[in-house]
Amino acid sequence: MKLIVANFKMNLLKEDILEYLNHFDNKYSNVIFCPSNIYLNYFLDKKLLVGSQDVSANEMGAYTGDVSASQLKSMGVKYAIIGHSERRKYHNDDKFIKEKLIHTIINDLTPILCIGESKEERDNNKTFGVLKHQLDEALSNIDKTLLSNIIIAYEPIWSIGTGIVPNNKDIYETISFIKNYLQQEYNLILKVLYGGSVNNQNIEDLEQINNVDGYLIGGSSIDYNKFLDIIDKVNIN
Ligand code: PGA
């Protein structure tokens, strides 16, 4: 079954979360919810699959505001998004990807590593080079046995939150490139998700692409009606 990851980002108040949760139970074994960390427990209490939107590059200690992979693990969190473009942009996460990845893996969380090119890079035919660089930055010199369960999310930056989605052929070709590169350079066969303006109107069209292993969904995941519609349309296949 394809994975469907809900990235709420910094959205929803406590009352919105409680209302949202009235519409979900744990029958969806392929849906991962990534709310703000302060709300994780509500999702865990409902036995839903839960991920963190980020993880500290450090294990424990004097890092005010950070949350470590070991703390997340101790709560029952199973996944962590790493290197989301908003983290790279606003928190300089480019510099800490490998540390974050390692801490996540050694604490038995499954990392969802986000990669993606800017519009300018796409227009200048630099997409594949940028993706290679982001993958190498994260994965090089890590024992291959540690990497076998990680999930990649291909999220073109120009598509995130813009309503603009690459055409199916471009998504197919880019995901093929990522999978081939991972296999050739790292001997890894990994799941690759697509993320960027996925909604309940375009999901059926995206479902025609045959190498996408799931979706990372921002804006359309915070509206439970839209999100449930997406889940139904993906799980029907
Ligand atoms: P979006 O966000 O679905 O709102 O474009 C996706 C993401 O940032 O993960």
Short mmCIF file of C-alpha atoms and ligand atoms in Angstrom, two decimals:
data_model
loop_
_atom_site.label_atom_id
_atom_site.label_comp_id
_atom_site.label_asym_id
_atom_site.label_seq_id
_atom_site.Cartn_x
_atom_site.Cartn_y
_atom_site.Cartn_z
CA MET A 1 0.00 0.00 0.00
CA LYS A 2 1.20 3.52 -0.72
CA LEU A 3 2.27 5.71 2.18
CA ILE A 4 0.36 8.91 2.83
CA VAL A 5 2.12 11.37 5.10
CA ALA A 6 0.26 14.37 6.54
CA ASN A 7 2.56 17.29 7.26
CA PHE A 8 0.46 19.77 9.22
CA LYS A 9 3.37 22.22 9.47
CA MET A 10 2.64 24.96 12.07
CA ASN A 11 -1.12 24.78 11.71
CA LEU A 12 -4.20 24.05 13.81
CA LEU A 13 -5.04 24.88 17.41
CA LYS A 14 -5.79 22.35 20.12
CA GLU A 15 -9.55 22.47 19.48
CA ASP A 16 -8.98 21.96 15.73
CA ILE A 17 -6.81 18.94 16.46
CA LEU A 18 -9.41 17.39 18.75
CA GLU A 19 -12.11 17.90 16.12
CA TYR A 20 -9.81 16.51 13.41
CA LEU A 21 -9.16 13.39 15.42
CA ASN A 22 -12.88 12.67 15.71
CA HIS A 23 -12.70 11.69 12.06
CA PHE A 24 -9.85 9.19 12.26
CA ASP A 25 -9.29 5.85 13.82
CA ASN A 26 -6.42 3.43 13.45
CA LYS A 27 -7.80 1.53 10.48
CA TYR A 28 -5.33 3.25 8.16
CA SER A 29 -2.04 1.40 8.41
CA ASN A 30 -0.49 3.50 5.64
CA VAL A 31 -1.24 6.99 6.95
CA ILE A 32 1.31 8.90 9.04
CA PHE A 33 0.36 12.09 10.87
CA CYS A 34 2.97 14.76 11.50
CA PRO A 35 1.37 17.48 13.65
CA SER A 36 3.29 20.01 15.74
CA ASN A 37 5.12 18.10 18.46
CA ILE A 38 2.94 19.55 21.23
CA TYR A 39 0.01 17.60 19.79
CA LEU A 40 1.77 14.27 19.21
CA ASN A 41 0.23 12.64 22.24
CA TYR A 42 -3.32 13.11 20.99
CA PHE A 43 -2.44 11.12 17.88
CA LEU A 44 -0.48 8.52 19.80
CA ASP A 45 -3.39 8.01 22.19
CA LYS A 46 -5.57 7.14 19.21
CA LYS A 47 -2.97 4.56 18.11
CA LEU A 48 -2.33 6.41 14.88
CA LEU A 49 1.03 6.30 13.12
CA VAL A 50 2.91 9.42 14.03
CA GLY A 51 5.91 11.30 12.72
CA SER A 52 7.77 14.37 13.84
CA GLN A 53 8.22 17.28 11.43
CA ASP A 54 11.88 17.54 12.40
CA VAL A 55 14.40 16.08 14.78
CA SER A 56 17.41 17.52 16.59
CA ALA A 57 20.89 16.97 15.20
CA ASN A 58 21.94 16.18 18.78
CA GLU A 59 21.20 13.28 21.06
CA MET A 60 20.39 15.06 24.34
CA GLY A 61 21.43 18.09 26.36
CA ALA A 62 21.50 21.87 26.35
CA TYR A 63 19.69 22.56 23.06
CA THR A 64 16.75 24.75 24.04
CA GLY A 65 13.69 24.21 21.91
CA ASP A 66 14.99 21.07 20.20
CA VAL A 67 13.41 17.63 20.41
CA SER A 68 15.67 14.61 20.06
CA ALA A 69 15.05 11.37 18.22
CA SER A 70 15.43 9.46 21.49
CA GLN A 71 12.71 11.61 23.09
CA LEU A 72 10.43 11.01 20.13
CA LYS A 73 11.14 7.31 20.30
CA SER A 74 10.33 7.26 24.01
CA MET A 75 6.89 8.68 23.17
CA GLY A 76 6.15 6.06 20.54
CA VAL A 77 6.80 8.20 17.48
CA LYS A 78 7.85 6.04 14.53
CA TYR A 79 8.83 8.50 11.77
CA ALA A 80 10.64 11.80 11.39
CA ILE A 81 10.66 14.20 8.46
CA ILE A 82 14.19 15.40 7.80
CA GLY A 83 15.36 18.23 5.57
CA HIS A 84 12.00 19.66 4.63
CA SER A 85 12.63 22.66 2.38
CA GLU A 86 11.05 24.98 4.96
CA ARG A 87 13.50 23.71 7.58
CA ARG A 88 16.34 24.12 5.08
CA LYS A 89 15.18 27.67 4.32
CA TYR A 90 14.32 29.01 7.77
CA HIS A 91 16.55 26.93 10.04
CA ASN A 92 19.65 26.28 7.98
CA ASP A 93 18.98 22.53 8.07
CA ASP A 94 21.15 21.89 4.99
CA LYS A 95 24.06 21.85 7.43
CA PHE A 96 22.66 19.19 9.74
CA ILE A 97 20.99 16.66 7.49
CA LYS A 98 23.44 13.84 8.08
CA GLU A 99 23.46 14.25 11.88
CA LYS A 100 19.68 14.34 11.93
CA LEU A 101 19.50 11.27 9.75
CA ILE A 102 21.93 9.31 11.92
CA HIS A 103 20.17 10.20 15.18
CA THR A 104 16.85 9.23 13.66
CA ILE A 105 18.08 5.87 12.43
CA ILE A 106 19.94 4.85 15.57
CA ASN A 107 16.80 5.57 17.56
CA ASP A 108 14.77 3.26 15.33
CA LEU A 109 12.69 6.02 13.79
CA THR A 110 12.13 5.86 10.06
CA PRO A 111 13.44 9.02 8.41
CA ILE A 112 11.50 10.66 5.62
CA LEU A 113 14.25 12.58 3.85
CA CYS A 114 13.01 15.48 1.74
CA ILE A 115 14.86 16.56 -1.37
CA GLY A 116 13.84 18.86 -4.19
CA GLU A 117 14.98 21.58 -6.56
CA SER A 118 14.02 25.26 -6.79
CA LYS A 119 12.27 26.73 -9.82
CA GLU A 120 15.46 28.37 -10.97
CA GLU A 121 17.35 25.07 -10.73
CA ARG A 122 14.60 23.28 -12.68
CA ASP A 123 14.60 26.00 -15.38
CA ASN A 124 18.38 25.73 -15.71
CA ASN A 125 18.31 21.94 -16.03
CA LYS A 126 20.07 21.50 -12.72
CA THR A 127 17.43 19.30 -11.09
CA PHE A 128 19.28 15.99 -11.23
CA GLY A 129 22.55 17.54 -10.06
CA VAL A 130 20.80 19.17 -7.10
CA LEU A 131 19.05 15.95 -6.13
CA LYS A 132 22.30 13.99 -6.36
CA HIS A 133 23.99 16.53 -4.14
CA GLN A 134 21.19 16.43 -1.55
CA LEU A 135 21.25 12.63 -1.51
CA ASP A 136 25.04 12.45 -1.22
CA GLU A 137 25.10 15.07 1.51
CA ALA A 138 22.71 12.94 3.53
CA LEU A 139 23.78 9.39 2.72
CA SER A 140 27.49 9.33 1.96
CA ASN A 141 29.74 7.50 4.43
CA ILE A 142 26.90 5.99 6.40
CA ASP A 143 26.91 2.23 6.78
CA LYS A 144 24.55 0.93 4.08
CA THR A 145 22.83 -1.44 6.47
CA LEU A 146 21.52 1.60 8.38
CA LEU A 147 19.95 3.10 5.28
CA SER A 148 17.79 0.28 4.03
CA ASN A 149 14.54 1.57 5.59
CA ILE A 150 14.70 5.25 4.91
CA ILE A 151 12.03 6.93 2.82
CA ILE A 152 12.74 9.68 0.32
CA ALA A 153 10.23 12.44 -0.39
CA TYR A 154 10.76 14.23 -3.68
CA GLU A 155 9.31 17.70 -3.20
CA PRO A 156 10.07 20.32 -5.86
CA ILE A 157 10.29 23.54 -3.83
CA TRP A 158 8.35 25.48 -6.47
CA SER A 159 5.43 23.14 -6.07
CA ILE A 160 5.13 23.29 -2.28
CA GLY A 161 2.11 25.32 -1.26
CA THR A 162 1.79 26.93 -4.69
CA GLY A 163 -0.90 24.83 -6.33
CA ILE A 164 1.55 24.11 -9.15
CA VAL A 165 2.33 20.43 -9.75
CA PRO A 166 4.88 19.13 -12.27
CA ASN A 167 3.33 17.09 -15.05
CA ASN A 168 3.19 13.33 -14.58
CA LYS A 169 6.00 12.71 -17.04
CA ASP A 170 8.36 15.01 -15.14
CA ILE A 171 7.47 13.43 -11.81
CA TYR A 172 7.97 9.96 -13.29
CA GLU A 173 11.34 10.87 -14.78
CA THR A 174 12.60 12.57 -11.64
CA ILE A 175 11.55 9.72 -9.36
CA SER A 176 13.11 7.23 -11.79
CA PHE A 177 16.30 9.22 -11.64
CA ILE A 178 16.28 9.19 -7.82
CA LYS A 179 15.61 5.46 -7.65
CA ASN A 180 18.27 4.63 -10.23
CA TYR A 181 20.83 6.83 -8.54
CA LEU A 182 20.14 5.26 -5.14
CA GLN A 183 20.48 1.80 -6.61
CA GLN A 184 23.63 2.48 -8.58
CA GLU A 185 25.51 4.58 -6.04
CA TYR A 186 24.25 3.14 -2.79
CA ASN A 187 22.84 -0.25 -3.71
CA LEU A 188 19.58 0.86 -2.10
CA ILE A 189 16.01 0.24 -3.18
CA LEU A 190 13.98 2.84 -1.33
CA LYS A 191 10.43 4.11 -1.34
CA VAL A 192 10.14 7.53 -2.97
CA LEU A 193 7.15 9.74 -2.20
CA TYR A 194 5.98 12.76 -4.15
CA GLY A 195 5.11 15.99 -2.33
CA GLY A 196 3.99 19.42 -3.49
CA SER A 197 0.41 20.71 -3.85
CA VAL A 198 -1.17 17.25 -3.75
CA ASN A 199 -4.89 17.68 -3.21
CA ASN A 200 -8.13 15.77 -3.55
CA GLN A 201 -8.65 17.16 -7.07
CA ASN A 202 -5.32 16.11 -8.56
CA ILE A 203 -4.67 12.89 -6.66
CA GLU A 204 -6.41 10.65 -9.18
CA ASP A 205 -4.25 12.04 -11.93
CA LEU A 206 -1.09 11.62 -9.83
CA GLU A 207 -2.15 8.05 -9.16
CA GLN A 208 -1.50 7.32 -12.85
CA ILE A 209 2.25 7.63 -12.28
CA ASN A 210 3.51 4.13 -11.69
CA ASN A 211 6.74 4.71 -9.76
CA VAL A 212 5.43 6.90 -6.92
CA ASP A 213 5.33 5.05 -3.59
CA GLY A 214 3.15 7.56 -1.78
CA TYR A 215 2.62 11.22 -0.99
CA LEU A 216 3.73 13.88 1.47
CA ILE A 217 0.81 16.25 1.84
CA GLY A 218 0.83 19.67 3.49
CA GLY A 219 -2.08 22.05 2.95
CA SER A 220 -4.62 19.41 1.97
CA SER A 221 -3.89 17.30 5.03
CA ILE A 222 -5.08 19.87 7.56
CA ASP A 223 -8.64 19.75 6.24
CA TYR A 224 -9.92 16.35 7.33
CA ASN A 225 -12.56 16.17 4.59
CA LYS A 226 -10.01 16.75 1.86
CA PHE A 227 -7.52 14.43 3.50
CA LEU A 228 -10.02 11.62 3.92
CA ASP A 229 -10.98 12.03 0.27
CA ILE A 230 -7.31 11.71 -0.73
CA ILE A 231 -6.86 8.61 1.43
CA ASP A 232 -9.93 6.98 -0.12
CA LYS A 233 -8.74 7.77 -3.65
CA VAL A 234 -5.26 6.37 -3.00
CA ASN A 235 -6.37 3.32 -1.08
CA ILE A 236 -8.83 2.28 -3.75
CA ASN A 237 -5.90 1.42 -6.05
P1 PGA B 1 1.79 21.22 0.23
O1 PGA B 1 3.07 20.92 1.14
O2 PGA B 1 1.04 19.94 0.07
O3 PGA B 1 1.03 22.26 0.99
O4 PGA B 1 2.31 21.73 -1.08
C1 PGA B 1 3.78 19.74 0.97
C2 PGA B 1 4.95 19.73 1.92
O5 PGA B 1 5.52 20.79 2.19
O6 PGA B 1 5.30 18.67 2.46
#
